[in-house]
Tab-separated table of C-alpha atoms (C1' of nucleotides) in Angstrom:
chain	number	residue	atom	x	y	z
A	54	MET	CA	25.569	-64.337	101.350
A	55	HIS	CA	24.731	-63.994	105.016
A	56	ILE	CA	24.698	-60.780	106.953
A	57	GLN	CA	23.814	-59.820	110.457
A	58	SER	CA	20.349	-59.006	111.722
A	59	ASN	CA	19.106	-55.723	113.065
A	60	PHE	CA	15.325	-56.041	113.169
A	61	ARG	CA	13.874	-56.269	116.673
A	62	VAL	CA	11.244	-58.939	117.108
A	63	GLN	CA	8.669	-57.899	119.690
A	64	GLU	CA	8.566	-60.031	122.836
A	65	GLY	CA	5.516	-62.260	123.140
A	66	SER	CA	4.297	-61.615	119.596
A	67	ASP	CA	3.232	-64.348	117.218
A	68	ILE	CA	6.437	-63.785	115.343
A	69	SER	CA	8.562	-64.357	118.424
A	70	ALA	CA	6.627	-67.592	118.943
A	71	LEU	CA	7.543	-68.574	115.396
A	72	PHE	CA	11.154	-67.659	115.983
A	73	SER	CA	11.527	-69.796	119.085
A	74	ALA	CA	9.718	-72.795	117.611
A	75	MET	CA	11.270	-72.788	114.146
A	76	LYS	CA	14.944	-71.929	114.470
A	77	PRO	CA	15.407	-69.266	111.796
A	78	THR	CA	18.355	-69.236	109.449
A	79	ALA	CA	20.748	-66.322	109.266
A	80	VAL	CA	19.753	-63.397	107.092
A	81	THR	CA	20.195	-63.929	103.372
A	82	PHE	CA	20.487	-60.935	101.088
A	83	TYR	CA	18.482	-60.924	97.871
A	84	PRO	CA	19.560	-58.234	95.391
A	85	ALA	CA	16.933	-56.136	93.657
A	86	ASP	CA	14.714	-58.146	91.295
A	87	SER	CA	16.059	-61.525	92.377
A	88	ALA	CA	13.657	-64.364	93.037
A	89	ILE	CA	13.120	-65.725	96.549
A	90	TYR	CA	10.895	-68.459	95.217
A	91	ALA	CA	9.003	-68.951	91.986
A	92	GLN	CA	5.494	-70.005	91.150
A	93	GLY	CA	5.489	-73.808	91.213
A	94	ASP	CA	8.354	-74.183	93.682
A	95	ALA	CA	7.808	-76.545	96.584
A	96	ALA	CA	6.273	-74.743	99.546
A	97	GLY	CA	7.003	-75.406	103.192
A	98	PRO	CA	9.217	-72.925	104.994
A	99	VAL	CA	8.005	-69.422	105.701
A	100	TYR	CA	10.026	-66.264	105.278
A	101	PHE	CA	10.694	-63.324	107.531
A	102	VAL	CA	11.648	-59.925	106.140
A	103	GLU	CA	14.547	-58.437	108.036
A	104	PHE	CA	14.876	-55.350	105.836
A	105	GLY	CA	13.975	-54.227	102.350
A	106	THR	CA	10.827	-54.916	100.363
A	107	VAL	CA	9.435	-58.082	98.796
A	108	ARG	CA	6.718	-58.402	96.172
A	109	ILE	CA	4.387	-61.377	95.836
A	110	CYS	CA	3.301	-61.900	92.216
A	111	ARG	CA	0.933	-63.890	90.126
A	112	VAL	CA	1.195	-63.866	86.360
A	113	THR	CA	-1.212	-64.796	83.562
A	114	ALA	CA	-0.164	-67.006	80.681
A	115	ASP	CA	0.177	-63.965	78.422
A	116	GLY	CA	2.373	-62.107	80.873
A	117	ARG	CA	0.046	-59.770	82.691
A	118	ARG	CA	1.144	-59.510	86.305
A	119	GLN	CA	-0.693	-58.829	89.519
A	120	ILE	CA	1.323	-57.950	92.589
A	121	ILE	CA	-0.682	-59.514	95.390
A	122	ALA	CA	1.169	-57.757	98.170
A	123	PHE	CA	4.317	-55.951	99.205
A	124	HIS	CA	6.073	-57.077	102.376
A	125	THR	CA	8.473	-55.004	104.442
A	126	ALA	CA	10.584	-55.410	107.574
A	127	GLY	CA	8.823	-57.484	110.190
A	128	ASP	CA	6.431	-59.233	107.788
A	129	VAL	CA	6.150	-62.975	107.332
A	130	PHE	CA	5.185	-64.475	103.994
A	131	GLY	CA	5.352	-67.675	102.008
A	132	PHE	CA	2.757	-69.933	103.633
A	133	GLU	CA	0.658	-71.784	101.076
A	134	ALA	CA	-2.435	-73.938	101.085
A	135	GLY	CA	-0.977	-76.603	98.800
A	136	HIS	CA	2.392	-78.234	98.414
A	137	GLU	CA	3.717	-75.678	96.001
A	138	HIS	CA	3.790	-71.916	95.743
A	139	ASP	CA	1.183	-70.473	93.443
A	140	CYS	CA	2.715	-67.035	93.668
A	141	SER	CA	6.320	-66.010	93.231
A	142	ALA	CA	8.249	-63.826	95.677
A	143	GLU	CA	10.921	-61.390	94.542
A	144	SER	CA	13.109	-58.824	96.185
A	145	VAL	CA	12.148	-55.321	95.129
A	146	ASP	CA	15.073	-53.258	96.292
A	147	GLY	CA	17.492	-55.641	97.957
A	148	ALA	CA	15.980	-57.455	100.888
A	149	GLY	CA	17.270	-59.420	103.864
A	150	ILE	CA	15.322	-62.608	104.527
A	151	ARG	CA	15.351	-65.270	107.220
A	152	VAL	CA	13.929	-68.692	106.451
A	153	LEU	CA	11.811	-70.369	109.133
A	154	ARG	CA	11.556	-74.103	108.559
A	155	THR	CA	8.338	-75.795	109.462
A	156	ASN	CA	9.374	-78.832	111.487
A	157	CYS	CA	6.079	-80.573	110.905
A	158	ASN	CA	4.909	-81.280	114.443
A	159	GLU	CA	6.375	-78.400	116.347
A	160	THR	CA	5.066	-75.594	114.198
A	161	PRO	CA	3.012	-73.137	116.230
A	162	THR	CA	-0.087	-73.317	114.047
A	163	GLY	CA	-1.896	-70.811	116.238
A	164	SER	CA	0.655	-68.120	115.479
A	165	LEU	CA	0.741	-69.024	111.812
A	166	LEU	CA	-3.048	-68.901	111.750
A	167	LYS	CA	-3.027	-65.337	113.050
A	168	LEU	CA	-0.510	-64.296	110.421
A	169	ALA	CA	-2.467	-66.036	107.681
A	170	LEU	CA	-5.668	-64.328	108.812
A	171	ALA	CA	-3.904	-60.975	108.754
A	172	SER	CA	-2.821	-61.664	105.165
A	173	LEU	CA	-6.361	-62.694	104.310
A	174	SER	CA	-7.744	-59.492	105.753
A	175	ARG	CA	-5.334	-57.393	103.721
A	176	ALA	CA	-6.202	-59.395	100.632
A	177	GLN	CA	-9.908	-58.794	101.136
A	178	CYS	CA	-9.307	-55.112	101.562
A	179	HIS	CA	-7.304	-55.019	98.362
A	180	MET	CA	-10.016	-56.875	96.465
A	181	LEU	CA	-12.371	-54.008	97.217
A	182	VAL	CA	-9.744	-51.616	95.894
A	183	LEU	CA	-9.226	-53.612	92.701
A	184	GLY	CA	-12.883	-54.322	92.080
A	185	ARG	CA	-14.613	-51.120	93.019
A	186	ARG	CA	-12.302	-48.143	93.124
A	187	THR	CA	-11.130	-45.714	90.465
A	188	ALA	CA	-7.479	-45.249	89.596
A	189	ASN	CA	-7.281	-42.098	91.730
A	190	GLU	CA	-8.807	-43.810	94.725
A	191	ARG	CA	-6.449	-46.761	94.326
A	192	MET	CA	-3.432	-44.513	94.397
A	193	ALA	CA	-4.715	-42.596	97.408
A	194	ALA	CA	-5.333	-45.832	99.283
A	195	PHE	CA	-1.892	-47.099	98.360
A	196	LEU	CA	-0.111	-43.984	99.552
A	197	LEU	CA	-1.986	-43.960	102.843
A	198	ASP	CA	-1.237	-47.637	103.317
A	199	LEU	CA	2.465	-47.060	102.731
A	200	SER	CA	2.432	-44.082	105.072
A	201	GLU	CA	0.760	-46.118	107.795
A	202	ARG	CA	3.281	-48.938	107.473
A	203	GLN	CA	6.086	-46.411	107.747
A	204	GLY	CA	4.738	-45.021	110.995
A	205	ASP	CA	2.154	-42.533	109.746
A	206	THR	CA	4.829	-40.175	108.609
A	207	ASN	CA	4.087	-37.656	105.879
A	208	LEU	CA	7.347	-38.368	104.140
A	209	VAL	CA	6.687	-41.629	102.331
A	210	ARG	CA	9.291	-43.779	100.684
A	211	LEU	CA	8.298	-45.664	97.522
A	212	PRO	CA	10.886	-48.448	97.393
A	213	MET	CA	9.306	-49.989	94.290
A	214	GLN	CA	9.217	-48.573	90.799
A	215	ARG	CA	6.164	-47.270	88.945
A	216	ASN	CA	5.651	-50.527	87.141
A	217	ASP	CA	5.341	-52.392	90.436
A	218	ILE	CA	2.869	-49.878	91.815
A	219	ALA	CA	0.838	-50.212	88.628
A	220	ASP	CA	0.776	-53.988	88.801
A	221	HIS	CA	-0.271	-53.822	92.419
A	222	LEU	CA	-3.113	-51.388	91.753
A	223	GLY	CA	-4.330	-52.949	88.522
A	224	VAL	CA	-3.579	-49.947	86.301
A	225	THR	CA	-0.815	-49.050	83.830
A	226	PHE	CA	2.391	-47.330	84.856
A	227	GLU	CA	1.450	-44.340	82.705
A	228	THR	CA	-1.669	-43.947	84.805
A	229	VAL	CA	0.398	-44.099	87.991
A	230	SER	CA	2.618	-41.348	86.636
A	231	ARG	CA	-0.316	-39.181	85.599
A	232	ILE	CA	-2.111	-39.529	88.915
A	233	LEU	CA	0.978	-38.607	90.895
A	234	ARG	CA	1.346	-35.598	88.642
A	235	SER	CA	-2.268	-34.624	89.131
A	236	LEU	CA	-2.031	-34.994	92.919
A	237	LYS	CA	1.050	-32.810	92.821
A	238	ASP	CA	-0.800	-30.184	90.784
A	239	GLN	CA	-3.637	-30.255	93.296
A	240	GLY	CA	-1.173	-29.562	96.083
A	241	VAL	CA	-1.864	-32.887	97.765
A	242	LEU	CA	1.625	-34.264	97.261
A	243	LEU	CA	5.146	-33.024	96.927
A	244	LEU	CA	7.307	-35.243	94.735
A	245	ARG	CA	10.646	-35.033	96.503
A	246	SER	CA	12.298	-37.567	94.264
A	247	ILE	CA	11.289	-40.635	92.326
A	248	HIS	CA	11.319	-42.762	95.440
A	249	GLU	CA	10.185	-40.220	97.983
A	250	ILE	CA	6.990	-38.237	98.192
A	251	GLU	CA	5.624	-35.968	100.864
A	252	ILE	CA	1.958	-35.890	101.796
A	253	LEU	CA	0.905	-32.256	102.084
A	254	ASP	CA	-2.837	-32.739	102.382
A	255	ARG	CA	-3.594	-36.019	104.094
A	256	ALA	CA	-7.272	-35.186	104.521
A	257	SER	CA	-7.705	-35.007	100.752
A	258	LEU	CA	-6.155	-38.422	100.327
A	259	GLU	CA	-8.422	-39.824	103.018
A	260	ASP	CA	-11.468	-38.285	101.352
A	261	MET	CA	-10.568	-40.081	98.150
A	262	CYS	CA	-10.859	-43.486	99.742
A	263	GLU	CA	-13.345	-42.580	102.493
B	1110	MET	CA	-35.498	-72.142	112.873
B	1111	HIS	CA	-33.588	-75.396	113.046
B	1112	ILE	CA	-33.738	-78.120	110.459
B	1113	GLN	CA	-31.979	-81.364	109.953
B	1114	SER	CA	-28.653	-81.845	108.254
B	1115	ASN	CA	-27.930	-83.751	105.098
B	1116	PHE	CA	-24.405	-82.728	104.089
B	1117	ARG	CA	-21.826	-85.480	104.482
B	1118	VAL	CA	-18.607	-84.405	106.119
B	1119	GLN	CA	-15.679	-86.403	104.788
B	1120	GLU	CA	-13.919	-88.644	107.323
B	1121	GLY	CA	-10.489	-87.453	108.370
B	1122	SER	CA	-10.800	-84.061	106.666
B	1123	ASP	CA	-9.944	-80.796	108.359
B	1124	ILE	CA	-13.628	-80.087	108.569
B	1125	SER	CA	-14.323	-83.302	110.414
B	1126	ALA	CA	-11.557	-82.308	112.836
B	1127	LEU	CA	-13.356	-79.022	113.351
B	1128	PHE	CA	-16.649	-80.789	113.866
B	1129	SER	CA	-15.348	-83.100	116.544
B	1130	ALA	CA	-13.449	-80.387	118.408
B	1131	MET	CA	-16.049	-77.633	118.256
B	1132	LYS	CA	-19.473	-79.139	118.762
B	1133	PRO	CA	-21.494	-77.584	115.956
B	1134	THR	CA	-24.981	-76.208	116.486
B	1135	ALA	CA	-27.968	-77.554	114.595
B	1136	VAL	CA	-28.565	-76.151	111.133
B	1137	THR	CA	-30.114	-72.689	111.049
B	1138	PHE	CA	-31.936	-71.538	107.934
B	1139	TYR	CA	-31.235	-68.067	106.615
B	1140	PRO	CA	-33.775	-66.865	104.037
B	1141	ALA	CA	-32.549	-65.185	100.863
B	1142	ASP	CA	-30.823	-61.837	101.470
B	1143	SER	CA	-30.790	-62.192	105.244
B	1144	ALA	CA	-27.643	-61.339	107.171
B	1145	ILE	CA	-25.604	-64.011	108.922
B	1146	TYR	CA	-23.337	-61.399	110.401
B	1147	ALA	CA	-22.602	-57.780	109.592
B	1148	GLN	CA	-19.444	-55.781	109.195
B	1149	GLY	CA	-18.433	-54.718	112.706
B	1150	ASP	CA	-20.071	-57.631	114.508
B	1151	ALA	CA	-17.958	-59.459	117.056
B	1152	ALA	CA	-16.045	-62.300	115.460
B	1153	GLY	CA	-15.258	-65.644	117.023
B	1154	PRO	CA	-17.295	-68.614	115.866
B	1155	VAL	CA	-16.873	-69.976	112.377
B	1156	TYR	CA	-19.676	-71.053	110.078
B	1157	PHE	CA	-20.270	-74.174	108.060
B	1158	VAL	CA	-22.500	-74.138	104.973
B	1159	GLU	CA	-24.851	-77.104	104.974
B	1160	PHE	CA	-26.730	-76.064	101.826
B	1161	GLY	CA	-27.409	-72.950	99.784
B	1162	THR	CA	-25.055	-70.094	98.958
B	1163	VAL	CA	-23.508	-67.350	101.070
B	1164	ARG	CA	-21.865	-64.132	99.926
B	1165	ILE	CA	-19.098	-62.333	101.800
B	1166	CYS	CA	-19.228	-58.572	101.184
B	1167	ARG	CA	-17.287	-55.440	101.789
B	1168	VAL	CA	-18.830	-52.048	101.106
B	1169	THR	CA	-17.374	-48.580	100.587
B	1170	ALA	CA	-18.740	-45.544	102.393
B	1171	ASP	CA	-20.612	-44.480	99.264
B	1172	GLY	CA	-22.253	-47.856	98.800
B	1173	ARG	CA	-20.113	-49.621	96.233
B	1174	ARG	CA	-19.938	-53.278	97.086
B	1175	GLN	CA	-17.351	-55.962	96.473
B	1176	ILE	CA	-18.349	-59.566	96.956
B	1177	ILE	CA	-15.174	-61.145	98.264
B	1178	ALA	CA	-16.359	-64.712	97.834
B	1179	PHE	CA	-19.317	-67.014	97.456
B	1180	HIS	CA	-19.517	-70.050	99.718
B	1181	THR	CA	-21.514	-73.202	99.043
B	1182	ALA	CA	-22.237	-76.524	100.752
B	1183	GLY	CA	-19.200	-77.840	102.586
B	1184	ASP	CA	-17.414	-74.484	102.872
B	1185	VAL	CA	-16.331	-72.893	106.139
B	1186	PHE	CA	-16.215	-69.124	106.527
B	1187	GLY	CA	-16.199	-66.399	109.135
B	1188	PHE	CA	-12.718	-66.534	110.646
B	1189	GLU	CA	-11.214	-63.101	111.121
B	1190	ALA	CA	-7.861	-61.658	112.064
B	1191	GLY	CA	-9.257	-59.168	114.550
B	1192	HIS	CA	-11.999	-59.200	117.122
B	1193	GLU	CA	-14.700	-58.082	114.750
B	1194	HIS	CA	-15.836	-58.985	111.260
B	1195	ASP	CA	-14.659	-56.604	108.593
B	1196	CYS	CA	-16.859	-58.238	105.998
B	1197	SER	CA	-20.539	-59.094	106.202
B	1198	ALA	CA	-22.001	-62.492	105.341
B	1199	GLU	CA	-25.439	-62.872	103.792
B	1200	SER	CA	-27.532	-65.713	102.512
B	1201	VAL	CA	-27.936	-65.510	98.739
B	1202	ASP	CA	-30.719	-67.966	98.087
B	1203	GLY	CA	-31.697	-69.427	101.430
B	1204	ALA	CA	-28.861	-71.193	103.165
B	1205	GLY	CA	-28.481	-73.675	106.002
B	1206	ILE	CA	-25.660	-72.840	108.385
B	1207	ARG	CA	-24.062	-74.542	111.383
B	1208	VAL	CA	-22.139	-72.449	113.887
B	1209	LEU	CA	-18.884	-73.854	115.228
B	1210	ARG	CA	-17.877	-72.168	118.460
B	1211	THR	CA	-14.198	-71.643	119.090
B	1212	ASN	CA	-13.634	-72.910	122.625
B	1213	CYS	CA	-10.422	-70.949	122.975
B	1214	ASN	CA	-7.974	-73.677	123.936
B	1215	GLU	CA	-9.404	-76.688	122.203
B	1216	THR	CA	-9.678	-75.206	118.731
B	1217	PRO	CA	-7.755	-77.252	116.167
B	1218	THR	CA	-5.683	-74.376	114.843
B	1219	GLY	CA	-3.942	-76.650	112.356
B	1220	SER	CA	-7.221	-77.414	110.608
B	1221	LEU	CA	-8.321	-73.798	110.749
B	1222	LEU	CA	-4.963	-72.781	109.320
B	1223	LYS	CA	-5.466	-75.027	106.321
B	1224	LEU	CA	-8.910	-73.595	105.706
B	1225	ALA	CA	-7.625	-70.050	106.091
B	1226	LEU	CA	-4.809	-70.740	103.639
B	1227	ALA	CA	-7.295	-72.140	101.157
B	1228	SER	CA	-9.320	-68.936	101.452
B	1229	LEU	CA	-6.161	-66.912	101.016
B	1230	SER	CA	-5.252	-68.820	97.888
B	1231	ARG	CA	-8.680	-68.211	96.384
B	1232	ALA	CA	-8.438	-64.546	97.313
B	1233	GLN	CA	-5.072	-64.219	95.593
B	1234	CYS	CA	-6.433	-65.860	92.503
B	1235	HIS	CA	-9.368	-63.479	92.465
B	1236	MET	CA	-7.072	-60.477	92.865
B	1237	LEU	CA	-5.456	-61.396	89.570
B	1238	VAL	CA	-8.911	-61.564	88.020
B	1239	LEU	CA	-9.946	-58.184	89.396
B	1240	GLY	CA	-6.677	-56.447	88.686
B	1241	ARG	CA	-5.619	-57.793	85.348
B	1242	ARG	CA	-8.447	-59.402	83.396
B	1243	THR	CA	-11.027	-57.965	81.034
B	1244	ALA	CA	-14.740	-58.238	81.671
B	1245	ASN	CA	-15.024	-61.180	79.261
B	1246	GLU	CA	-12.194	-63.041	80.933
B	1247	ARG	CA	-13.688	-62.415	84.357
B	1248	MET	CA	-16.982	-63.923	83.326
B	1249	ALA	CA	-15.292	-66.923	81.732
B	1250	ALA	CA	-13.243	-67.530	84.871
B	1251	PHE	CA	-16.334	-67.207	87.016
B	1252	LEU	CA	-18.350	-69.695	84.993
B	1253	LEU	CA	-15.533	-72.229	84.978
B	1254	ASP	CA	-15.087	-71.787	88.713
B	1255	LEU	CA	-18.781	-72.373	89.316
B	1256	SER	CA	-18.733	-75.395	87.038
B	1257	GLU	CA	-15.760	-76.856	88.870
B	1258	ARG	CA	-17.392	-76.389	92.252
B	1259	GLN	CA	-20.494	-78.126	90.944
B	1260	GLY	CA	-18.521	-81.150	89.843
B	1261	ASP	CA	-17.295	-80.065	86.425
B	1262	THR	CA	-20.720	-80.432	84.945
B	1263	ASN	CA	-21.630	-78.466	81.849
B	1264	LEU	CA	-24.988	-77.508	83.268
B	1265	VAL	CA	-24.153	-74.713	85.690
B	1266	ARG	CA	-26.508	-73.236	88.245
B	1267	LEU	CA	-26.201	-69.535	89.011
B	1268	PRO	CA	-27.835	-69.273	92.420
B	1269	MET	CA	-27.072	-65.569	92.689
B	1270	GLN	CA	-28.552	-62.743	90.661
B	1271	ARG	CA	-26.783	-60.623	88.060
B	1272	ASN	CA	-26.077	-57.880	90.535
B	1273	ASP	CA	-24.190	-60.286	92.785
B	1274	ILE	CA	-22.143	-61.644	89.909
B	1275	ALA	CA	-21.305	-58.086	88.892
B	1276	ASP	CA	-20.205	-57.112	92.381
B	1277	HIS	CA	-18.045	-60.216	92.581
B	1278	LEU	CA	-16.356	-59.573	89.243
B	1279	GLY	CA	-15.966	-55.836	89.623
B	1280	VAL	CA	-18.201	-54.871	86.690
B	1281	THR	CA	-21.773	-53.593	86.330
B	1282	PHE	CA	-24.776	-55.890	86.064
B	1283	GLU	CA	-25.454	-54.554	82.579
B	1284	THR	CA	-22.015	-55.751	81.559
B	1285	VAL	CA	-22.736	-59.185	83.009
B	1286	SER	CA	-25.910	-59.328	80.987
B	1287	ARG	CA	-24.208	-58.215	77.797
B	1288	ILE	CA	-21.362	-60.683	78.130
B	1289	LEU	CA	-23.694	-63.596	78.718
B	1290	ARG	CA	-25.584	-62.495	75.636
B	1291	SER	CA	-22.413	-62.291	73.607
B	1292	LEU	CA	-21.222	-65.719	74.768
B	1293	LYS	CA	-24.619	-67.084	73.789
B	1294	ASP	CA	-24.329	-65.500	70.343
B	1295	GLN	CA	-20.883	-67.041	69.924
B	1296	GLY	CA	-22.354	-70.442	70.688
B	1297	VAL	CA	-20.285	-70.838	73.837
B	1298	LEU	CA	-23.251	-70.880	76.200
B	1299	LEU	CA	-26.880	-71.864	76.191
B	1300	LEU	CA	-28.989	-69.748	78.528
B	1301	ARG	CA	-31.452	-72.312	79.824
B	1302	SER	CA	-33.032	-69.943	82.280
B	1303	ILE	CA	-31.962	-67.001	84.363
B	1304	HIS	CA	-30.412	-69.255	86.956
B	1305	GLU	CA	-29.176	-72.052	84.732
B	1306	ILE	CA	-26.734	-71.985	81.854
B	1307	GLU	CA	-25.182	-74.742	79.818
B	1308	ILE	CA	-21.571	-74.656	78.693
B	1309	LEU	CA	-21.477	-75.714	75.044
B	1310	ASP	CA	-17.857	-74.863	74.293
B	1311	ARG	CA	-15.732	-75.280	77.381
B	1312	ALA	CA	-12.483	-74.955	75.446
B	1313	SER	CA	-13.417	-71.428	74.394
B	1314	LEU	CA	-14.084	-70.443	77.984
B	1315	GLU	CA	-10.761	-71.914	79.031
B	1316	ASP	CA	-8.975	-70.040	76.249
B	1317	MET	CA	-10.410	-66.791	77.585
B	1318	CYS	CA	-8.724	-67.190	80.946
B	1319	GLU	CA	-5.776	-69.327	79.843
C	129	DC	C1'	30.174	-41.027	75.240
C	130	DG	C1'	26.476	-43.786	73.865
C	131	DA	C1'	23.120	-47.416	75.118
C	132	DC	C1'	19.669	-48.511	78.006
C	133	DC	C1'	16.216	-48.194	81.334
C	134	DT	C1'	12.758	-45.729	83.892
C	135	DG	C1'	9.704	-42.174	84.035
C	136	DT	C1'	6.898	-38.406	82.056
C	137	DT	C1'	3.814	-36.467	78.848
C	138	DG	C1'	0.786	-36.213	74.762
C	139	DA	C1'	-2.608	-38.075	71.248
C	140	DT	C1'	-5.793	-41.366	70.237
C	141	DT	C1'	-8.578	-45.474	70.967
C	142	DC	C1'	-11.601	-48.408	73.236
C	143	DT	C1'	-13.560	-50.942	77.041
C	144	DG	C1'	-16.862	-50.693	80.152
C	145	DC	C1'	-19.890	-47.226	82.693
C	146	DT	C1'	-23.919	-44.219	82.961
C	147	DC	C1'	-28.303	-43.141	81.791
C	148	DA	C1'	-32.466	-44.684	80.021
C	149	DA	C1'	-36.095	-47.471	77.886
C	150	DT	C1'	-38.242	-51.831	77.612
C	151	DC	C1'	-39.579	-56.401	78.946
C	152	DA	C1'	-40.722	-60.451	81.670
C	153	DA	C1'	-42.002	-62.505	86.007
C	154	DC	C1'	-44.377	-62.165	90.085
C	155	DG	C1'	-47.429	-60.644	93.836
C	156	DT	C1'	-51.265	-57.855	95.455
C	157	DG	C1'	-55.613	-56.061	95.637
C	158	DG	C1'	-59.849	-54.591	93.533
D	72	DC	C1'	-59.528	-62.607	86.472
D	73	DC	C1'	-57.240	-58.575	85.376
D	74	DA	C1'	-54.963	-53.916	86.355
D	75	DC	C1'	-51.195	-52.305	88.712
D	76	DG	C1'	-46.790	-51.879	90.964
D	77	DT	C1'	-42.390	-53.900	91.842
D	78	DT	C1'	-38.185	-56.133	90.903
D	79	DG	C1'	-34.685	-58.210	88.051
D	80	DA	C1'	-32.938	-58.685	83.396
D	81	DT	C1'	-32.039	-57.140	78.821
D	82	DT	C1'	-30.814	-53.874	75.376
D	83	DG	C1'	-29.459	-49.395	73.352
D	84	DA	C1'	-27.029	-44.708	72.989
D	85	DG	C1'	-23.617	-41.797	74.427
D	86	DC	C1'	-19.805	-40.784	77.386
D	87	DA	C1'	-15.667	-41.057	80.300
D	88	DG	C1'	-11.832	-43.108	82.365
D	89	DA	C1'	-8.092	-45.570	81.610
D	90	DA	C1'	-5.441	-48.206	78.077
D	91	DT	C1'	-2.594	-48.060	74.113
D	92	DC	C1'	0.641	-46.083	71.132
D	93	DA	C1'	4.272	-42.952	70.665
D	94	DA	C1'	7.717	-39.465	71.557
D	95	DC	C1'	10.978	-37.681	74.586
D	96	DA	C1'	13.646	-36.541	78.961
D	97	DG	C1'	16.710	-37.794	82.651
D	98	DG	C1'	19.719	-40.863	84.968
D	99	DT	C1'	22.837	-44.822	85.185
D	100	DC	C1'	26.204	-47.961	83.719
D	101	DG	C1'	29.077	-50.179	80.613
DNA sequence: CGACCTGTTGATTCTGCTCAATCAACGTGG
DNA sequence: CCACGTTGATTGAGCAGAATCAACAGGTCG
């Protein structure tokens, strides 16, 4: 299923360089929870998020899952070191994706390098979160990160469900639920609906992750 | 202090491409615990490990530390997304380092991209460890990783101290100590000395991290 | 309407942390 | 050469944070 685009690629950005060098496909719609690629699939093309949210996952043999990252409109994902994907990518909430084929010689490696380094930087940041922060601090960091990506607004959308948040933060979904509750009780958050929260006391959240 | 090189760069590798494009400096020796660069320093050149071990660290405001990665002979590190380092790099045990200056236009971005993607892949793998594995599993994964890097030998050197291992695995150094003890008691390991262990039962270690 | 799925909340358990003591290795200075 | 201080490692006791187990509520979809 192909649908029309609406995301504006910024002139002169690394992404626009990618777009001109690697003719992108039309937008393909992936319904919620559908796979974009699986662990073990052949790697090669990269993917551009037109709208919606994508999760990148790694799973242990006994089924424990770590969500490496969430990607939203404007993000590029899917580059791999080897010849196959060692993470899977799935649509979280219905996502529109363009595929950018790497035509071997004409790929703008400089632009890809910048994007890869940006991913690496985010990954390093998240390793500190996973390795050295408490559950409360993880949630605070996550909410601020979401808010920042959505334009530093205080009304934050949570397109993913509790389970996804938990698997991203390395806690259980019960813990996610409890922490949101506790932040509500402290007057830090207002839980508008399951997928929408309002930040009432941003300073408190920032204190929690310094 | 400059000393002579002895590490053999493989012909035709991405690293040899880097070496020919970005004339490396002579080897500089960094004594144990000395800084190669600090968080906030201007980024730009990349670094090649000739010998010894380097740790890449991120620290929270209240002093908790996460060791993002250890690098050993043959590794390249130090590339950053932005204009300054957001991790610090320190010598663990006395390390010899070559600096490779990025001459803006002549940098082989394709080779750098491959190295960056390799780092990203390792980072993703470690996120699963930090987010979803128990302390025992983390230690098992760490020992197998070290063994693999040292040529799949059963006699593994631990160049770093317990504190460093702990901060890499997201546990306390007491926990590191206890787990090594417990693996010894189970007959999985032989603790030759503080910095040298022997793997007696590799299959058990592999079972622990699947 | 009932089945199912997601989310919330409570009770209990347990892994790993904190605090603390001890020990071994090493370097320094009397 | 030995007393002393320092630093890293080990071990123990008790505690706390988060997991597990379990019950239930609310919403959605057939």
